[in-house]
């Protein structure tokens, strides 16, 4: 049995919060390929990066990433479509010693960005969004607009943790903030290299597709089945063997997804990572005003939201799987008007997607029967959305297949 989950428009105080000392005063210089800012205690291990064969030097740099102790980072994801480019940029600080990070993500999506692609990626055309996160160990915090920190933990009940898995992946392995190209460094293999001004080196590395998935946004990574094509990653090290930049074009992976009918409107995907301020001072702040609450205690699976109720998706997850039920009004951004359970046996050579279509048809019927007050605020007017996952089961003999799934019908309010 295989399962797919889709989010698609139809018809039509965390314990540790971080700040970099001296950032606002400009006291700290950004490290580039030729900069010198290593702490004496870490330099010995970094020098060993260039002592190994060239092909293994990027992997060696990945093995000593934590020797920096701290760093500032910027990650940039660029989504290209026929309707324009959406840019997601995340900046923040890393503290390997405390296994902690703090980050702010800004998403800029042009108005012409295709709505279907935006739905698949958790984006909103014509909107610029800012999101704040904090990580400590295996816990990830998100700060809703005007609210209290929500804390997600790997130790949460399995069903809840699975629904929040894309966000929990930001508790990285190679660095405290995950889903960046730092995650692929230790298993990369250099195909060639060149010298950079100042003594650093640039490498064109190769990583297998399964590993590369760990550096992809969760909305894309979740669509990658199996190994996937090998990816090329450009890696820059400074003269002390420290990672300062990495960049990858995931065009080959997109081509494979398109072949399977996924993300066909997304024509380009580029991911970048920059690290600066290696070893700079980082102060742990625990202000009394910073409050947090367990996400599992305040969020509800959208499948459990009663028709007519409203909810907020300001959860940091980027999808409507878990929501905060709120009064209909200013804080609400969706309203549920129906719940559908699909359980059908079909005779079809390729039943994949039938559950989604069945759900869309039944939600359309629910839309027509729902009280006008429940759907009048739909944006765009007259449209609705469906959230759910289909499960396909195949018998050992015969052409029949079972199509099952629970789906929620709702309208987006803003």
PDB file of N, CA, C and O in Angstrom, residues 67-113:
ATOM      1  N   UNK A  67      33.216  22.377  14.707  1.00  0.00           N
ATOM      2  CA  UNK A  67      34.384  22.991  15.328  1.00  0.00           C
ATOM      3  C   UNK A  67      34.301  24.513  15.336  1.00  0.00           C
ATOM      4  O   UNK A  67      34.965  25.169  16.134  1.00  0.00           O
ATOM      5  N   UNK A  68      33.497  25.077  14.434  1.00  0.00           N
ATOM      6  CA  UNK A  68      33.317  26.537  14.437  1.00  0.00           C
ATOM      7  C   UNK A  68      32.683  27.013  15.729  1.00  0.00           C
ATOM      8  O   UNK A  68      32.867  28.154  16.136  1.00  0.00           O
ATOM      9  N   UNK A  69      31.903  26.149  16.349  1.00  0.00           N
ATOM     10  CA  UNK A  69      31.225  26.538  17.592  1.00  0.00           C
ATOM     11  C   UNK A  69      29.978  27.329  17.332  1.00  0.00           C
ATOM     12  O   UNK A  69      28.883  26.975  17.780  1.00  0.00           O
ATOM     13  N   UNK A  70      30.123  28.420  16.567  1.00  0.00           N
ATOM     14  CA  UNK A  70      28.990  29.279  16.242  1.00  0.00           C
ATOM     15  C   UNK A  70      29.167  29.832  14.833  1.00  0.00           C
ATOM     16  O   UNK A  70      30.273  29.842  14.291  1.00  0.00           O
ATOM     17  N   UNK A  71      28.095  30.316  14.256  1.00  0.00           N
ATOM     18  CA  UNK A  71      28.157  30.987  12.948  1.00  0.00           C
ATOM     19  C   UNK A  71      26.818  31.654  12.675  1.00  0.00           C
ATOM     20  O   UNK A  71      25.800  31.299  13.271  1.00  0.00           O
ATOM     21  N   UNK A  72      26.850  32.626  11.781  1.00  0.00           N
ATOM     22  CA  UNK A  72      25.616  33.170  11.212  1.00  0.00           C
ATOM     23  C   UNK A  72      25.372  32.458   9.891  1.00  0.00           C
ATOM     24  O   UNK A  72      26.305  32.031   9.230  1.00  0.00           O
ATOM     25  N   UNK A  73      24.111  32.324   9.514  1.00  0.00           N
ATOM     26  CA  UNK A  73      23.811  31.630   8.264  1.00  0.00           C
ATOM     27  C   UNK A  73      22.714  32.335   7.493  1.00  0.00           C
ATOM     28  O   UNK A  73      21.879  33.057   8.055  1.00  0.00           O
ATOM     29  N   UNK A  74      22.737  32.123   6.178  1.00  0.00           N
ATOM     30  CA  UNK A  74      21.666  32.551   5.284  1.00  0.00           C
ATOM     31  C   UNK A  74      21.393  31.420   4.312  1.00  0.00           C
ATOM     32  O   UNK A  74      22.315  30.897   3.677  1.00  0.00           O
ATOM     33  N   UNK A  75      20.154  30.999   4.224  1.00  0.00           N
ATOM     34  CA  UNK A  75      19.755  30.030   3.210  1.00  0.00           C
ATOM     35  C   UNK A  75      18.768  30.703   2.271  1.00  0.00           C
ATOM     36  O   UNK A  75      17.923  31.494   2.702  1.00  0.00           O
ATOM     37  N   UNK A  76      18.889  30.390   0.986  1.00  0.00           N
ATOM     38  CA  UNK A  76      18.004  30.973  -0.016  1.00  0.00           C
ATOM     39  C   UNK A  76      17.480  29.872  -0.916  1.00  0.00           C
ATOM     40  O   UNK A  76      18.255  29.076  -1.451  1.00  0.00           O
ATOM     41  N   UNK A  77      16.169  29.810  -1.055  1.00  0.00           N
ATOM     42  CA  UNK A  77      15.529  28.872  -1.973  1.00  0.00           C
ATOM     43  C   UNK A  77      14.788  29.705  -3.018  1.00  0.00           C
ATOM     44  O   UNK A  77      13.985  30.580  -2.673  1.00  0.00           O
ATOM     45  N   UNK A  78      15.068  29.438  -4.291  1.00  0.00           N
ATOM     46  CA  UNK A  78      14.418  30.170  -5.377  1.00  0.00           C
ATOM     47  C   UNK A  78      13.574  29.208  -6.196  1.00  0.00           C
ATOM     48  O   UNK A  78      14.085  28.223  -6.743  1.00  0.00           O
ATOM     49  N   UNK A  79      12.263  29.487  -6.252  1.00  0.00           N
ATOM     50  CA  UNK A  79      11.322  28.684  -7.034  1.00  0.00           C
ATOM     51  C   UNK A  79      10.987  29.460  -8.304  1.00  0.00           C
ATOM     52  O   UNK A  79      10.498  30.596  -8.232  1.00  0.00           O
ATOM     53  N   UNK A  80      11.221  28.859  -9.464  1.00  0.00           N
ATOM     54  CA  UNK A  80      10.972  29.535 -10.735  1.00  0.00           C
ATOM     55  C   UNK A  80       9.785  28.905 -11.451  1.00  0.00           C
ATOM     56  O   UNK A  80       9.680  27.670 -11.539  1.00  0.00           O
ATOM     57  N   UNK A  81       8.891  29.762 -11.933  1.00  0.00           N
ATOM     58  CA  UNK A  81       7.738  29.321 -12.716  1.00  0.00           C
ATOM     59  C   UNK A  81       7.548  30.278 -13.882  1.00  0.00           C
ATOM     60  O   UNK A  81       8.213  31.319 -13.963  1.00  0.00           O
ATOM     61  N   UNK A  82       6.623  29.943 -14.772  1.00  0.00           N
ATOM     62  CA  UNK A  82       6.310  30.840 -15.877  1.00  0.00           C
ATOM     63  C   UNK A  82       5.701  32.147 -15.374  1.00  0.00           C
ATOM     64  O   UNK A  82       5.732  33.161 -16.074  1.00  0.00           O
ATOM     65  N   UNK A  83       5.146  32.120 -14.158  1.00  0.00           N
ATOM     66  CA  UNK A  83       4.522  33.309 -13.591  1.00  0.00           C
ATOM     67  C   UNK A  83       5.421  34.106 -12.663  1.00  0.00           C
ATOM     68  O   UNK A  83       4.937  34.982 -11.948  1.00  0.00           O
ATOM     69  N   UNK A  84       6.715  33.815 -12.657  1.00  0.00           N
ATOM     70  CA  UNK A  84       7.642  34.573 -11.818  1.00  0.00           C
ATOM     71  C   UNK A  84       8.375  33.695 -10.825  1.00  0.00           C
ATOM     72  O   UNK A  84       8.131  32.476 -10.725  1.00  0.00           O
ATOM     73  N   UNK A  85       9.274  34.311 -10.074  1.00  0.00           N
ATOM     74  CA  UNK A  85      10.097  33.603  -9.101  1.00  0.00           C
ATOM     75  C   UNK A  85       9.681  33.952  -7.675  1.00  0.00           C
ATOM     76  O   UNK A  85       9.506  35.120  -7.350  1.00  0.00           O
ATOM     77  N   UNK A  86       9.541  32.925  -6.868  1.00  0.00           N
ATOM     78  CA  UNK A  86       9.317  33.120  -5.437  1.00  0.00           C
ATOM     79  C   UNK A  86      10.643  32.851  -4.725  1.00  0.00           C
ATOM     80  O   UNK A  86      11.348  31.897  -5.050  1.00  0.00           O
ATOM     81  N   UNK A  87      10.976  33.705  -3.763  1.00  0.00           N
ATOM     82  CA  UNK A  87      12.241  33.583  -3.039  1.00  0.00           C
ATOM     83  C   UNK A  87      11.952  33.401  -1.553  1.00  0.00           C
ATOM     84  O   UNK A  87      11.194  34.177  -0.959  1.00  0.00           O
ATOM     85  N   UNK A  88      12.552  32.376  -0.981  1.00  0.00           N
ATOM     86  CA  UNK A  88      12.442  32.103   0.450  1.00  0.00           C
ATOM     87  C   UNK A  88      13.845  32.236   1.045  1.00  0.00           C
ATOM     88  O   UNK A  88      14.736  31.462   0.726  1.00  0.00           O
ATOM     89  N   UNK A  89      14.024  33.244   1.900  1.00  0.00           N
ATOM     90  CA  UNK A  89      15.351  33.493   2.482  1.00  0.00           C
ATOM     91  C   UNK A  89      15.267  33.399   4.004  1.00  0.00           C
ATOM     92  O   UNK A  89      14.415  34.026   4.635  1.00  0.00           O
ATOM     93  N   UNK A  90      16.147  32.592   4.582  1.00  0.00           N
ATOM     94  CA  UNK A  90      16.177  32.390   6.027  1.00  0.00           C
ATOM     95  C   UNK A  90      17.530  32.827   6.557  1.00  0.00           C
ATOM     96  O   UNK A  90      18.569  32.412   6.043  1.00  0.00           O
ATOM     97  N   UNK A  91      17.520  33.682   7.573  1.00  0.00           N
ATOM     98  CA  UNK A  91      18.761  34.148   8.199  1.00  0.00           C
ATOM     99  C   UNK A  91      18.702  33.848   9.687  1.00  0.00           C
ATOM    100  O   UNK A  91      17.620  33.810  10.289  1.00  0.00           O
ATOM    101  N   UNK A  92      19.879  33.639  10.285  1.00  0.00           N
ATOM    102  CA  UNK A  92      19.879  33.363  11.717  1.00  0.00           C
ATOM    103  C   UNK A  92      21.259  33.037  12.237  1.00  0.00           C
ATOM    104  O   UNK A  92      22.274  33.312  11.591  1.00  0.00           O
ATOM    105  N   UNK A  93      21.294  32.447  13.431  1.00  0.00           N
ATOM    106  CA  UNK A  93      22.545  32.089  14.095  1.00  0.00           C
ATOM    107  C   UNK A  93      22.508  30.629  14.509  1.00  0.00           C
ATOM    108  O   UNK A  93      21.446  30.054  14.761  1.00  0.00           O
ATOM    109  N   UNK A  94      23.698  30.029  14.554  1.00  0.00           N
ATOM    110  CA  UNK A  94      23.869  28.627  14.923  1.00  0.00           C
ATOM    111  C   UNK A  94      24.804  28.539  16.116  1.00  0.00           C
ATOM    112  O   UNK A  94      25.806  29.261  16.182  1.00  0.00           O
ATOM    113  N   UNK A  95      24.485  27.658  17.041  1.00  0.00           N
ATOM    114  CA  UNK A  95      25.377  27.382  18.170  1.00  0.00           C
ATOM    115  C   UNK A  95      25.473  25.871  18.323  1.00  0.00           C
ATOM    116  O   UNK A  95      24.594  25.230  18.887  1.00  0.00           O
ATOM    117  N   UNK A  96      26.561  25.304  17.770  1.00  0.00           N
ATOM    118  CA  UNK A  96      26.733  23.860  17.825  1.00  0.00           C
ATOM    119  C   UNK A  96      26.940  23.363  19.254  1.00  0.00           C
ATOM    120  O   UNK A  96      26.529  22.276  19.597  1.00  0.00           O
ATOM    121  N   UNK A  97      27.551  24.185  20.086  1.00  0.00           N
ATOM    122  CA  UNK A  97      27.837  23.757  21.457  1.00  0.00           C
ATOM    123  C   UNK A  97      26.561  23.516  22.239  1.00  0.00           C
ATOM    124  O   UNK A  97      26.495  22.622  23.084  1.00  0.00           O
ATOM    125  N   UNK A  98      25.538  24.298  21.971  1.00  0.00           N
ATOM    126  CA  UNK A  98      24.249  24.129  22.642  1.00  0.00           C
ATOM    127  C   UNK A  98      23.229  23.421  21.754  1.00  0.00           C
ATOM    128  O   UNK A  98      22.090  23.235  22.158  1.00  0.00           O
ATOM    129  N   UNK A  99      23.649  23.045  20.548  1.00  0.00           N
ATOM    130  CA  UNK A  99      22.754  22.411  19.583  1.00  0.00           C
ATOM    131  C   UNK A  99      21.488  23.257  19.425  1.00  0.00           C
ATOM    132  O   UNK A  99      20.354  22.763  19.533  1.00  0.00           O
ATOM    133  N   UNK A 100      21.696  24.549  19.173  1.00  0.00           N
ATOM    134  CA  UNK A 100      20.589  25.503  19.155  1.00  0.00           C
ATOM    135  C   UNK A 100      20.742  26.475  17.992  1.00  0.00           C
ATOM    136  O   UNK A 100      21.839  26.715  17.489  1.00  0.00           O
ATOM    137  N   UNK A 101      19.616  27.039  17.576  1.00  0.00           N
ATOM    138  CA  UNK A 101      19.616  28.007  16.483  1.00  0.00           C
ATOM    139  C   UNK A 101      18.414  28.916  16.622  1.00  0.00           C
ATOM    140  O   UNK A 101      17.423  28.576  17.279  1.00  0.00           O
ATOM    141  N   UNK A 102      18.523  30.086  16.014  1.00  0.00           N
ATOM    142  CA  UNK A 102      17.377  30.970  15.878  1.00  0.00           C
ATOM    143  C   UNK A 102      17.350  31.480  14.447  1.00  0.00           C
ATOM    144  O   UNK A 102      18.406  31.758  13.866  1.00  0.00           O
ATOM    145  N   UNK A 103      16.172  31.573  13.849  1.00  0.00           N
ATOM    146  CA  UNK A 103      16.075  31.892  12.431  1.00  0.00           C
ATOM    147  C   UNK A 103      14.843  32.728  12.137  1.00  0.00           C
ATOM    148  O   UNK A 103      13.819  32.617  12.817  1.00  0.00           O
ATOM    149  N   UNK A 104      14.955  33.567  11.116  1.00  0.00           N
ATOM    150  CA  UNK A 104      13.815  34.301  10.575  1.00  0.00           C
ATOM    151  C   UNK A 104      13.730  34.007   9.088  1.00  0.00           C
ATOM    152  O   UNK A 104      14.715  34.166   8.353  1.00  0.00           O
ATOM    153  N   UNK A 105      12.562  33.572   8.641  1.00  0.00           N
ATOM    154  CA  UNK A 105      12.347  33.234   7.232  1.00  0.00           C
ATOM    155  C   UNK A 105      11.425  34.257   6.585  1.00  0.00           C
ATOM    156  O   UNK A 105      10.362  34.578   7.126  1.00  0.00           O
ATOM    157  N   UNK A 106      11.849  34.766   5.428  1.00  0.00           N
ATOM    158  CA  UNK A 106      11.030  35.708   4.671  1.00  0.00           C
ATOM    159  C   UNK A 106      10.706  35.076   3.322  1.00  0.00           C
ATOM    160  O   UNK A 106      11.612  34.660   2.582  1.00  0.00           O
ATOM    161  N   UNK A 107       9.435  35.005   3.012  1.00  0.00           N
ATOM    162  CA  UNK A 107       8.987  34.469   1.728  1.00  0.00           C
ATOM    163  C   UNK A 107       8.365  35.591   0.909  1.00  0.00           C
ATOM    164  O   UNK A 107       7.438  36.261   1.367  1.00  0.00           O
ATOM    165  N   UNK A 108       8.876  35.772  -0.309  1.00  0.00           N
ATOM    166  CA  UNK A 108       8.341  36.777  -1.222  1.00  0.00           C
ATOM    167  C   UNK A 108       7.820  36.063  -2.460  1.00  0.00           C
ATOM    168  O   UNK A 108       8.593  35.437  -3.199  1.00  0.00           O
ATOM    169  N   UNK A 109       6.515  36.164  -2.679  1.00  0.00           N
ATOM    170  CA  UNK A 109       5.868  35.436  -3.775  1.00  0.00           C
ATOM    171  C   UNK A 109       5.160  36.445  -4.670  1.00  0.00           C
ATOM    172  O   UNK A 109       4.283  37.171  -4.206  1.00  0.00           O
ATOM    173  N   UNK A 110       5.505  36.495  -5.956  1.00  0.00           N
ATOM    174  CA  UNK A 110       4.849  37.469  -6.842  1.00  0.00           C
ATOM    175  C   UNK A 110       3.382  37.126  -7.068  1.00  0.00           C
ATOM    176  O   UNK A 110       2.977  35.967  -6.957  1.00  0.00           O
ATOM    177  N   UNK A 111       2.605  38.132  -7.404  1.00  0.00           N
ATOM    178  CA  UNK A 111       1.167  37.930  -7.609  1.00  0.00           C
ATOM    179  C   UNK A 111       0.886  36.969  -8.753  1.00  0.00           C
ATOM    180  O   UNK A 111      -0.118  36.254  -8.747  1.00  0.00           O
ATOM    181  N   UNK A 112       1.770  36.912  -9.745  1.00  0.00           N
ATOM    182  CA  UNK A 112       1.545  36.046 -10.896  1.00  0.00           C
ATOM    183  C   UNK A 112       1.996  34.612 -10.703  1.00  0.00           C
ATOM    184  O   UNK A 112       1.877  33.793 -11.629  1.00  0.00           O
ATOM    185  N   UNK A 113       2.496  34.274  -9.523  1.00  0.00           N
ATOM    186  CA  UNK A 113       2.961  32.916  -9.261  1.00  0.00           C
ATOM    187  C   UNK A 113       1.768  31.967  -9.353  1.00  0.00           C
ATOM    188  O   UNK A 113       0.722  32.213  -8.747  1.00  0.00           O
TER     189      UNK A 113
END
